[in-house]
PDB file of C-alpha atoms in Angstrom:
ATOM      1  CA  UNK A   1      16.518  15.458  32.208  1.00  0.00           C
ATOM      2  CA  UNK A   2      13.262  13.853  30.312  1.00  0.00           C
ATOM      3  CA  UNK A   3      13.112  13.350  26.549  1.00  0.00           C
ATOM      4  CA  UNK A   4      12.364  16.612  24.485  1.00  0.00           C
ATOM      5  CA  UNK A   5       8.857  16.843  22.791  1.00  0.00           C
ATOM      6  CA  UNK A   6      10.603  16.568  19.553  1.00  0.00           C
ATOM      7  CA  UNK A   7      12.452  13.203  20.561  1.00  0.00           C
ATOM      8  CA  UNK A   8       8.970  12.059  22.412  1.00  0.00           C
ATOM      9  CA  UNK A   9       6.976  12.765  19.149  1.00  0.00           C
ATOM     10  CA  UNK A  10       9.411  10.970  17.051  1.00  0.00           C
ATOM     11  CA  UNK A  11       9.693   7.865  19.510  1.00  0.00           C
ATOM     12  CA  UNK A  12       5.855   8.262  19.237  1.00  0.00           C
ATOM     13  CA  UNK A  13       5.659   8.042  15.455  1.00  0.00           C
ATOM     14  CA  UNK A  14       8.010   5.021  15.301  1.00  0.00           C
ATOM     15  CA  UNK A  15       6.381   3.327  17.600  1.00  0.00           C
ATOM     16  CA  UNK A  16       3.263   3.946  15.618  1.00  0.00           C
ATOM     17  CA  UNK A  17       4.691   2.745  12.603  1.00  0.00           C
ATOM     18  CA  UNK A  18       6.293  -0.427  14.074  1.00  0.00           C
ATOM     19  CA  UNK A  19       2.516  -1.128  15.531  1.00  0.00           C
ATOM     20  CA  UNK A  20       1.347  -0.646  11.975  1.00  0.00           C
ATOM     21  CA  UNK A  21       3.929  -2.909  10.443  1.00  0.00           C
ATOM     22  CA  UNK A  22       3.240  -5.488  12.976  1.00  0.00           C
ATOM     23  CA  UNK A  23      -0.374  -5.240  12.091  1.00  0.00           C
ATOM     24  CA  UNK A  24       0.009  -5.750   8.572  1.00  0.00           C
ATOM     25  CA  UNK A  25       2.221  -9.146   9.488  1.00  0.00           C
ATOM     26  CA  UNK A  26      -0.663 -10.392  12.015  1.00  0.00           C
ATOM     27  CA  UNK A  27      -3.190  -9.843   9.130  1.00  0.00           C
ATOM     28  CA  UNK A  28      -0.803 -11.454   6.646  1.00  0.00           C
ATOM     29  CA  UNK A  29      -0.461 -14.934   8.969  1.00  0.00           C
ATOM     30  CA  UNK A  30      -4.223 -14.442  10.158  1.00  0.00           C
ATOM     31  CA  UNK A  31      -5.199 -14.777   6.205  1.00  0.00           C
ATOM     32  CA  UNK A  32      -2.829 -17.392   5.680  1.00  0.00           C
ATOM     33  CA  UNK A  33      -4.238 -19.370   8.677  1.00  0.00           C
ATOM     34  CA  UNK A  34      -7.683 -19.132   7.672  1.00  0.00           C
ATOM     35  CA  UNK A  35      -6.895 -20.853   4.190  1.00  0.00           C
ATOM     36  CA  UNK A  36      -5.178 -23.232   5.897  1.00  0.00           C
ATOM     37  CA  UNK A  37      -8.474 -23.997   8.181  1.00  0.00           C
ATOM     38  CA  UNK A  38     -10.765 -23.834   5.436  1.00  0.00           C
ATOM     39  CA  UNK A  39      -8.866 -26.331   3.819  1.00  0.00           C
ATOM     40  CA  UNK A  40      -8.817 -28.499   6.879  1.00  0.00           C
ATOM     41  CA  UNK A  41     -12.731 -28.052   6.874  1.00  0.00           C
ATOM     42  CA  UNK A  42     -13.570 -29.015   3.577  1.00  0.00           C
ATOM     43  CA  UNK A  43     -10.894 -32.252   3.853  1.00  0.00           C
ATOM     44  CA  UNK A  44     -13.057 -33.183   7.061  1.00  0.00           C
ATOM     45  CA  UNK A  45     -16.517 -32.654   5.615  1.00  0.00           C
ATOM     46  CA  UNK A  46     -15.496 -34.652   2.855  1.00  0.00           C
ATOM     47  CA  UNK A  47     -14.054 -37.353   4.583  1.00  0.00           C
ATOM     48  CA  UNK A  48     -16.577 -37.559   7.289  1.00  0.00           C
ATOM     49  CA  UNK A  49     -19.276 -37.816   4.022  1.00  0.00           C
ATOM     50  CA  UNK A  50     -17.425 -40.734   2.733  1.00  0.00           C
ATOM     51  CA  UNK A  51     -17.168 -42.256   5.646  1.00  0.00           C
ATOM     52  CA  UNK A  52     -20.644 -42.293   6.709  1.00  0.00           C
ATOM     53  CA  UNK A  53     -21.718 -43.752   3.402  1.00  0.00           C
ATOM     54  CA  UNK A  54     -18.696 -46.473   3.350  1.00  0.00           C
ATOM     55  CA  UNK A  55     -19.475 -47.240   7.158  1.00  0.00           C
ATOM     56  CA  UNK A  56     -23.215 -47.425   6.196  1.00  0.00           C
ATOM     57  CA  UNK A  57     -22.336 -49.530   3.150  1.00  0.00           C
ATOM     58  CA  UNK A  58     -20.263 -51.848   4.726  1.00  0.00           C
ATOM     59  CA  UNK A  59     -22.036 -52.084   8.115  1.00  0.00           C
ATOM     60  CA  UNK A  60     -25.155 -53.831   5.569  1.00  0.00           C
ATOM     61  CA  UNK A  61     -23.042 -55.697   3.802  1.00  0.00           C
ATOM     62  CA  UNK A  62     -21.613 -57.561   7.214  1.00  0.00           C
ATOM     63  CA  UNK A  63     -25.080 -57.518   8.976  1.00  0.00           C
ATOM     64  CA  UNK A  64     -26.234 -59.802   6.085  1.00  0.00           C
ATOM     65  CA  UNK A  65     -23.083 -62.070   5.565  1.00  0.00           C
ATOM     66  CA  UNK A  66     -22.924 -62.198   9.506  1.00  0.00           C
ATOM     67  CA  UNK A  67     -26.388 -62.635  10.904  1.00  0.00           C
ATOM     68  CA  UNK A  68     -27.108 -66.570  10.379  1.00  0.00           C
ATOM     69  CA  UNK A  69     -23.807 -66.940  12.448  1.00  0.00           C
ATOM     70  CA  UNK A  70     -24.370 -64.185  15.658  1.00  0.00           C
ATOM     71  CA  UNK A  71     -27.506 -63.465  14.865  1.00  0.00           C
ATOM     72  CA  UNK A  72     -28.580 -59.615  16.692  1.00  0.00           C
ATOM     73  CA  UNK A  73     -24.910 -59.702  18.166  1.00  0.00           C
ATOM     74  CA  UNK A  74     -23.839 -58.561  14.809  1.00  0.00           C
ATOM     75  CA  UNK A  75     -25.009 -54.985  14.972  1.00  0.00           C
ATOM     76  CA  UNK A  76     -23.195 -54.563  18.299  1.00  0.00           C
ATOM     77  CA  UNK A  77     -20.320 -55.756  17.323  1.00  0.00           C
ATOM     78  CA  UNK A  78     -19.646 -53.378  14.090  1.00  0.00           C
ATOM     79  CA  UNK A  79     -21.113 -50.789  16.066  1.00  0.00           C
ATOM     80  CA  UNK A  80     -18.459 -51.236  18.114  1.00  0.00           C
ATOM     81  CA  UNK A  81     -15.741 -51.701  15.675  1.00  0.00           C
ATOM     82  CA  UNK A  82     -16.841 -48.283  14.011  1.00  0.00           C
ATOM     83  CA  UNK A  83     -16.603 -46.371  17.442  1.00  0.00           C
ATOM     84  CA  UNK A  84     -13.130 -47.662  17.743  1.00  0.00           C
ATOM     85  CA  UNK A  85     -12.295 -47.090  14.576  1.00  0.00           C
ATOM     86  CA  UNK A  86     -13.785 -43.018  15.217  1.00  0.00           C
ATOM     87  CA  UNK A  87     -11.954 -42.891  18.472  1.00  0.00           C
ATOM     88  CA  UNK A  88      -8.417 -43.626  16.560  1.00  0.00           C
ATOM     89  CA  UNK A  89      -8.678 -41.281  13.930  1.00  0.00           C
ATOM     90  CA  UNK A  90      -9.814 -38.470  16.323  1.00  0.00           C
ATOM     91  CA  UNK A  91      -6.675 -38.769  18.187  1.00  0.00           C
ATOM     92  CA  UNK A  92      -4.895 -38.652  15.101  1.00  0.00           C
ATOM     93  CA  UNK A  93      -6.410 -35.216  14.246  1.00  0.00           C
ATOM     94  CA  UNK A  94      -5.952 -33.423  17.676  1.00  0.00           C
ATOM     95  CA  UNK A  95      -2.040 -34.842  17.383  1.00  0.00           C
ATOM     96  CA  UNK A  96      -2.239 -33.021  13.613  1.00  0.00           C
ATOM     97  CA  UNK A  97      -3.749 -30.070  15.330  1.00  0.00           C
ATOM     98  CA  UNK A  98      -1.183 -29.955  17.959  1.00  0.00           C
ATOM     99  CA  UNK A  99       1.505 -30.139  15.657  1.00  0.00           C
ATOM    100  CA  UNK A 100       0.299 -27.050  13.781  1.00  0.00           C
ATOM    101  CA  UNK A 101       2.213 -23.744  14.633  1.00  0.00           C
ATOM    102  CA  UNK A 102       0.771 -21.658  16.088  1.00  0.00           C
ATOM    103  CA  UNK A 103      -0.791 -18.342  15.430  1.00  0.00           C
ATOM    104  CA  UNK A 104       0.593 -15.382  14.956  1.00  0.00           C
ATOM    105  CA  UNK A 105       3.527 -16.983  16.082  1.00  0.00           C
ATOM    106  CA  UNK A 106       5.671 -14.198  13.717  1.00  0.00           C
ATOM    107  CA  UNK A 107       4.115 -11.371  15.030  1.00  0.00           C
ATOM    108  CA  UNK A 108       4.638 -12.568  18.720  1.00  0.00           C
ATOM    109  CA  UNK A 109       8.202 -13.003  18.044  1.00  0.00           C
ATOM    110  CA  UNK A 110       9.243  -9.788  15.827  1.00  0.00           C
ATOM    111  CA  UNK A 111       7.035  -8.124  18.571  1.00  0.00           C
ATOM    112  CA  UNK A 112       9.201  -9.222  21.790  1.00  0.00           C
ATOM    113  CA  UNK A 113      12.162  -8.147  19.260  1.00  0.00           C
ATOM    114  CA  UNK A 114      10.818  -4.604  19.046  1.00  0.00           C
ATOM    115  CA  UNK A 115      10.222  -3.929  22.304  1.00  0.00           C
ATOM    116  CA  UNK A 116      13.422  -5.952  23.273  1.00  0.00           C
ATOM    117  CA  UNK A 117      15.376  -3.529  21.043  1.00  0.00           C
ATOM    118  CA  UNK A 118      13.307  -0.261  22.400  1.00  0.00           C
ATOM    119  CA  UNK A 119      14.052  -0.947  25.553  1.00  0.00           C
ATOM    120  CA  UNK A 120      17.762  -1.094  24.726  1.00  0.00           C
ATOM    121  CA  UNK A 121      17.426   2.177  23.393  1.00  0.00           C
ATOM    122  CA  UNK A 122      15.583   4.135  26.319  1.00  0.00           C
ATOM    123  CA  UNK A 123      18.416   2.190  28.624  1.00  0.00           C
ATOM    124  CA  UNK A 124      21.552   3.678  26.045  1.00  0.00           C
ATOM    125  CA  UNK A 125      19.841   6.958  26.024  1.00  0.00           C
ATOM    126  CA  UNK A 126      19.069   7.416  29.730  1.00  0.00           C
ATOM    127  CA  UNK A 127      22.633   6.070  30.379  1.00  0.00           C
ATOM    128  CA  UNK A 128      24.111   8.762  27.803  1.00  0.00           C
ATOM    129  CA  UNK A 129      22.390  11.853  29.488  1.00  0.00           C
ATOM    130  CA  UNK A 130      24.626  13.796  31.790  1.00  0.00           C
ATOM    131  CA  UNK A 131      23.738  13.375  34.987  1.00  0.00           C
ATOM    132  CA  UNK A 132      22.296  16.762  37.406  1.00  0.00           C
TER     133      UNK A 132
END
């Protein structure tokens, strides 16, 4: 025997309201994960500001006290350096990235608990019904 319309519609309106719930807690981490990458952002832009004017700054200042000694090597050289220097703190920020948690990672979970615990349900229920 199948599930009454009265058990159905109930099942229907949890279900509904577990949905709702769990879309309240995605929106909840979603807003929290934005502030977190807008703060990233602005840290980056900031940083990659600085460092353009430092690198600038500093890549004059050697060219000068350098150039009687390597002459047009100079330039190639702290180009060099610099692009080194870029490549290492790149890596750095995809292993930050990486280590991040991921998204919605609560909402994931407390869904496969839901629909772990449903199922356990419909499988009780079924089992309970007398058999024809």
């Amino acid at each position: 025997m199948g599930l009454s319309f009265e058990a159905a519609r109930r099942a229907l309106r949890h279900a509904g309201l577990l949905l709702l719930l769990r879309a309240d807690l995605a929106a909840e981490e979603m807003a929290a994960a934005r502030r977190l990458w807008v703060g990233w952002l602005a840290m980056v832009l900031a940083a990659f500001a600085l460092t353009v004017v430092a690198l600038v700054a500093v890549g004059a200042w050697l060219t000068l006290v350098l150039w009687e000694r390597f002459g047009a090597f100079t330039p190639g050289v702290l180009a060099a350096l610099f692009g080194l220097g870029a490549v290492l703190l790149l890596r750095a920020l995809l292993r930050s990235a990486d280590a991040a948690p991921s998204p919605l990672a609560r909402t994931r979970t407390a869904l496969r608990e839901d629909y772990d615990a449903l199922a356990s349900a419909i499988a009780q229920e079924r089992d309970a019904e007398p058999r024809q």
